Amino acid sequence: MAPQRSASLSALLLPLATLLLPQVDTGSFVVDWKNDRFLLDGAPFRYVSGSLHYFRVPPVLWADRLFKMRMSGLNAIQFYVPWNYHEPQPGVYNFNGSRDLLAFLNEAYKANLLVILRPGPYICAEWEMGGLPSWLLRKPKIHLRTSDPDFLAAVDSWFNVLLPKIYPWLYHNGGNIISVQVENEYGSYKACDVSYLKHLAGLFRAILGDEILLFTTDGPEGLRCGTLQGLFATVDFGPVDNMTKIFTLLRNYQPHGPLVNSEYYTGWLDYWGQNHSTRSSLTVSRGLENMLKLGASVNMYMFYGGTNFGYWNGADEKGHFLPITTSYDYDAPLSEAGDPTPKLFALRNVISKFQEIPLGPLPPPSTKMTLGPLTLHLDGSLLTFLDRLCPQGPIHSILPVTFEAVKQDHGFMLYRTYLIDNYAELTPFSVPKDGLHDRAYVMVNGVFQGVLDRNIKHRLLLMGKMGDKLDVLVENMGRLSFGSNSSDFKGLLKPPLLGQAVLTQWLIFPLKTDAFVKWWLPVQSPKEARLPTPSGPTFYSTVFEILGTVGDTFLYLPEWSKGQVWINGFNLGRYWTKLGPQQTLYVPRPLLFPTGTFNKITLLELENVPSKPQIQFLDKPILNSTLHGTYLNMPLAEEQMALSGH
């Protein structure tokens, strides 16, 4: 039968998506407070769940990943909804293709998986700006994640679009969503605005009704400000944390009800310039078994990590700006390519001691392929194509302005000025402290001079004469997703200095790099015969044909420095070969064309093209090769595994 709801609600909330819902009897999912357990359709229930993010895997692979999770013994999945992925501009919504949330819910239903939904508005997730849209920062004084009227107005507008879409998918309406999280680890945010949490809870109740279980998630330190009366409280912690101590702390805030770890960390994230994070199968599986023995419900974060395609990676602020790598492998039970790992089988064995595992084997690893080396051909320096990268022309400003001020959400922006004095001797070119977010590539008359960096390098030495052209290409490396309570504006936040002179009269070019690569960039038609060394920001590309079976593969860029790469117009993400730890980029099979059609690869190398501009496709990833450990010298391993906030 169709999901049951009142006639008035049906008129308001019955989108076309309801047609996707299987016609089944409705059910119930509630907390049995007296007996410290959940009840599903009146029977005692405990979920063993895993996190994956639909926005980190191509839609054609959703069913594959979900099936493998179900066959691993999971009975639920948990995932975020990134606001910025669905509302790229105010009032402009996108729920198509890789953003088709309802299609993903349907795939989960077909896989017989319940859903624990985390719609934010803030999600962290090591995702760009923690899922908040960067257009919020067009109001520079906005206070995010508070009762600021500007923020609440945007939140209300978004949830009045999103929540009615998911209403038919609530479990008691015949769908598979058993609970919905309000905000995300709010206790870790110093604002501690109870009115804001109450506003969200009231909004969720008004749209979703009283039957759905609303909950919060916090690390043990965040329970004081992250919990709210009327919302079910859960905690998150990893396998090296003291489970007994943390669950005892939870009982101080919530004396009764089932124990839940909403983020049990199976691995950890990676930062550029640090080692690839790993967590042993034995440690993770033992921790899971101990929680299940207590009768707790558990969600494993992550069960499948995926990839930060394009510009979508987030960043942390822990004494330094820490951008997240393109790979979100997370050392999860399912690898970035979706293959079962020994950790998965160890966890599956533990789960089988407590609940029934679906019959049948897990699918084998996907087919992998190798190809190359392939030689890339020079298209030209970035400056050569400036008119096509910024077809609308530059913005004139006395002082530089931020990305947000000119509605540039991601990628790159070029700042240009002309020298008004002669500098016959080497003169310091610098940006004041906290004036550059995040990385700048500096050129004089088109000749690359070097790099400035938000963390470690704030000065270059330049020479030039009056009238010389100074170009500063600024890269947004991903907005802060955790670890800061301040807005992470991008670009030149303060005017640069040359010597003691403040540089003014700027031409600002917001670059439409993705559109340029997809529609304009020629193949094998170099505009420049040769490049200086180092080259600076330069486009290279080639075409290639796959003669055998197309499979998943890993793009290896030996000797390249840092940049962005596209496959058949799809933005695969950032590479930073000379820093690491990630040396290869995962290329899912669906991005490649089979025999008979040429594939195209394009690189924007930002620093220096190697003497042999070659790339290879490998059948195994290289994720743990940090070549220059001086970029960010901060510990990982046990210390960071114990931190909440993801």
XYZ file of C-alpha atoms in Angstrom, residues 27-349:
323
model
C 5.953 0.465 10.274
C 7.385 2.031 13.394
C 10.827 2.731 14.808
C 10.844 3.986 18.394
C 12.961 4.153 21.538
C 11.994 1.762 24.330
C 13.260 3.956 27.168
C 12.351 1.507 29.910
C 14.405 -1.337 28.431
C 17.226 0.721 26.857
C 16.623 -0.481 23.322
C 15.060 0.342 19.972
C 11.866 -1.270 18.735
C 11.379 -1.832 15.008
C 7.771 -2.707 14.227
C 7.366 -3.537 17.913
C 10.314 -5.976 18.110
C 13.669 -5.335 19.821
C 16.154 -4.016 17.287
C 19.783 -3.012 17.090
C 21.342 -1.481 14.004
C 24.818 -2.218 12.717
C 25.330 0.504 10.161
C 27.999 1.921 7.913
C 28.599 5.360 6.432
C 29.028 6.102 2.774
C 28.418 9.328 0.881
C 26.486 9.296 -2.386
C 28.310 12.473 -3.403
C 31.699 10.695 -3.318
C 30.898 7.919 -5.793
C 29.456 8.009 -9.342
C 25.711 7.180 -9.328
C 26.172 4.166 -11.594
C 28.183 2.574 -8.752
C 25.720 3.302 -5.923
C 24.036 -0.102 -6.200
C 27.390 -1.908 -6.172
C 28.590 -0.217 -2.982
C 25.240 -0.672 -1.210
C 24.985 -4.346 -2.130
C 28.471 -5.004 -0.748
C 27.555 -3.222 2.489
C 24.422 -5.332 2.885
C 26.370 -8.521 2.162
C 28.837 -7.483 4.854
C 26.082 -7.889 7.424
C 24.939 -4.293 7.789
C 21.237 -3.617 8.218
C 21.473 0.177 7.855
C 23.488 2.934 6.255
C 24.152 6.443 7.476
C 24.875 9.390 5.223
C 24.972 13.157 5.041
C 23.168 15.537 2.700
C 25.550 18.378 1.693
C 23.565 21.575 1.304
C 26.163 23.154 -0.996
C 25.938 20.189 -3.375
C 22.222 20.753 -3.916
C 21.831 24.554 -3.714
C 24.818 25.933 -5.656
C 23.281 29.400 -5.792
C 20.564 30.910 -3.587
C 17.223 29.460 -4.633
C 18.740 27.258 -7.363
C 18.349 23.560 -6.550
C 19.861 20.475 -8.147
C 18.644 16.954 -7.411
C 19.675 15.352 -10.706
C 22.376 12.872 -11.672
C 24.975 12.497 -8.935
C 22.731 14.712 -6.774
C 19.611 12.549 -7.092
C 19.071 11.944 -3.396
C 15.759 10.156 -3.876
C 17.250 7.744 -6.388
C 19.950 6.928 -3.847
C 17.333 6.304 -1.158
C 15.610 3.983 -3.587
C 18.833 2.058 -4.231
C 19.275 1.655 -0.477
C 15.705 0.373 -0.219
C 16.337 -2.183 -2.949
C 19.455 -3.308 -1.051
C 17.270 -3.871 2.054
C 19.117 -1.226 4.047
C 17.528 1.134 6.546
C 18.707 4.749 6.494
C 19.982 7.063 9.219
C 19.866 10.487 7.587
C 22.099 13.433 8.513
C 20.858 16.519 6.636
C 22.808 19.133 8.584
C 22.669 21.980 7.751
C 26.334 21.629 8.761
C 27.787 18.160 8.113
C 31.608 18.425 8.431
C 32.405 15.172 6.505
C 35.760 16.660 5.421
C 33.630 18.290 2.711
C 33.993 21.810 1.335
C 32.876 24.256 4.080
C 31.303 21.384 5.991
C 28.456 21.296 3.475
C 27.446 24.921 3.968
C 27.161 26.899 0.714
C 29.967 29.407 0.200
C 27.415 31.938 -1.057
C 26.466 32.457 2.586
C 29.763 34.343 2.892
C 28.584 36.955 0.417
C 27.271 38.539 3.591
C 30.711 38.940 5.223
C 29.383 39.512 8.748
C 27.180 36.418 8.824
C 27.528 34.171 11.897
C 27.306 30.586 10.705
C 25.573 27.899 12.764
C 23.879 30.401 15.074
C 20.573 32.225 15.416
C 21.856 34.960 13.124
C 18.726 35.949 11.133
C 20.590 35.839 7.805
C 21.785 32.311 8.483
C 18.418 31.077 9.748
C 16.624 32.543 6.744
C 18.875 30.591 4.385
C 18.570 27.418 6.469
C 14.778 27.654 6.611
C 14.565 28.171 2.872
C 16.762 25.112 2.228
C 14.982 22.790 4.634
C 11.603 23.822 3.283
C 12.806 22.321 -0.002
C 14.740 19.302 1.301
C 12.617 17.966 4.145
C 9.348 17.651 2.190
C 11.280 15.539 -0.343
C 12.329 13.041 2.307
C 9.017 13.023 4.197
C 7.532 10.155 2.115
C 10.707 8.136 2.760
C 10.324 8.124 6.550
C 9.920 4.602 7.885
C 6.441 5.124 9.286
C 5.386 6.395 5.850
C 6.578 3.218 4.135
C 10.111 4.379 3.397
C 13.453 3.353 4.871
C 14.556 6.399 6.939
C 14.391 5.378 10.602
C 15.986 8.491 12.143
C 17.139 11.986 11.240
C 20.042 13.859 12.812
C 19.691 17.519 13.797
C 22.849 19.567 13.022
C 26.160 17.718 13.471
C 28.470 17.594 16.480
C 27.247 21.022 17.495
C 28.877 20.705 20.898
C 32.273 21.043 19.208
C 31.301 24.494 17.949
C 32.046 27.212 20.479
C 28.909 29.241 19.699
C 26.814 26.893 21.877
C 23.628 28.610 20.701
C 20.759 26.650 22.267
C 18.198 28.823 20.512
C 19.650 27.760 17.177
C 19.346 24.053 18.029
C 15.788 24.582 19.263
C 14.928 26.385 16.045
C 16.210 23.466 13.956
C 14.405 20.895 16.088
C 11.168 22.843 15.747
C 11.596 23.152 11.986
C 12.256 19.418 11.598
C 9.202 18.587 13.704
C 6.980 20.996 11.796
C 7.833 19.408 8.444
C 8.605 15.774 9.325
C 6.056 15.316 12.119
C 6.262 13.818 15.595
C 6.787 10.140 14.754
C 10.283 10.281 13.289
C 13.176 9.835 15.743
C 15.313 12.987 15.799
C 18.790 12.669 17.290
C 22.082 14.462 17.885
C 25.672 13.243 17.589
C 28.629 14.607 19.549
C 32.044 13.657 20.735
C 32.293 13.141 24.506
C 33.513 16.725 25.014
C 30.572 18.111 23.037
C 27.633 16.585 24.887
C 27.060 19.669 27.053
C 26.318 22.016 24.155
C 25.337 19.447 21.541
C 22.418 17.722 23.270
C 18.903 19.093 23.527
C 15.887 17.955 25.518
C 13.504 16.130 23.229
C 16.248 14.870 20.896
C 17.784 11.432 21.298
C 21.512 11.774 22.113
C 24.307 9.671 20.599
C 28.100 9.860 20.803
C 31.031 9.166 18.501
C 34.460 7.703 19.231
C 37.087 5.418 17.756
C 38.590 2.042 18.657
C 41.422 3.512 20.758
C 39.038 5.501 22.971
C 37.705 4.331 26.345
C 34.283 2.953 25.441
C 33.134 2.462 29.039
C 34.107 5.973 30.066
C 32.397 7.592 27.083
C 29.144 5.633 27.362
C 29.107 6.410 31.104
C 29.428 10.100 30.252
C 26.534 9.775 27.815
C 24.418 8.342 30.638
C 24.963 11.573 32.581
C 23.025 13.375 29.849
C 20.655 10.571 28.859
C 20.119 8.083 31.716
C 17.974 5.679 29.686
C 17.601 4.486 26.121
C 19.826 2.425 23.819
C 23.537 3.207 23.618
C 24.624 4.420 20.192
C 28.011 5.211 18.680
C 27.095 7.181 15.571
C 30.667 7.414 14.283
C 32.871 4.452 15.107
C 36.052 5.246 13.183
C 37.300 2.402 10.990
C 40.210 4.533 9.774
C 40.888 8.223 9.418
C 41.210 11.029 6.905
C 44.389 12.118 5.127
C 45.955 15.571 4.924
C 48.334 16.681 2.203
C 51.897 16.451 3.494
C 51.243 13.826 6.145
C 51.196 10.049 6.144
C 48.268 7.976 4.942
C 46.154 7.061 7.964
C 45.525 3.416 8.746
C 43.890 1.446 11.535
C 44.469 -2.265 12.003
C 41.670 -4.721 11.302
C 42.211 -6.351 14.678
C 41.821 -3.089 16.617
C 38.691 -2.052 14.736
C 37.005 -5.463 14.883
C 37.724 -5.880 18.615
C 36.209 -2.490 19.360
C 33.100 -3.337 17.357
C 32.679 -6.648 19.169
C 32.966 -4.968 22.557
C 30.206 -2.497 21.696
C 27.925 -5.170 20.289
C 28.387 -7.213 23.466
C 27.004 -4.210 25.371
C 23.931 -4.242 23.156
C 24.860 -0.908 21.575
C 23.894 0.174 18.081
C 26.856 1.204 15.969
C 27.514 3.110 12.783
C 30.948 2.593 11.270
C 32.439 5.777 9.839
C 33.448 5.187 7.114
C 32.427 1.818 5.682
C 33.095 3.133 2.195
C 34.968 6.409 1.862
C 35.082 7.280 -1.826
C 36.656 10.298 -3.498
C 36.672 14.090 -3.177
C 36.199 14.740 -6.876
C 36.611 18.215 -8.294
C 37.126 20.917 -5.678
C 34.930 19.331 -3.002
C 37.523 18.453 -0.358
C 37.303 20.273 2.939
C 40.058 21.348 5.327
C 40.793 21.399 9.047
C 42.281 24.104 11.252
C 44.455 22.568 13.968
C 47.175 25.158 14.403
C 47.671 25.066 10.645
C 45.428 25.017 7.617
C 45.132 21.317 6.721
C 43.528 20.600 3.329
C 42.118 17.097 2.849
C 43.434 14.874 0.059
C 41.432 13.966 -3.044
C 41.244 10.353 -1.934
C 38.781 9.706 0.870
C 39.766 6.049 1.071
C 39.781 6.388 4.886
C 41.331 2.914 5.220
C 37.697 1.821 5.206
C 36.439 -1.781 4.935
C 35.579 -1.124 1.286
C 38.488 0.479 -0.554
C 38.191 3.631 -2.632
C 37.613 1.396 -5.661
C 34.860 -0.446 -3.786
C 36.834 -3.634 -3.188
C 36.418 -5.725 -0.010
C 39.473 -5.538 2.252
C 40.682 -7.855 5.037
C 39.162 -5.339 7.459
C 35.738 -5.935 5.925
C 35.963 -9.681 6.416
C 37.124 -9.221 10.014
C 34.137 -6.967 10.737
C 31.767 -9.293 8.907
C 32.927 -12.137 11.096
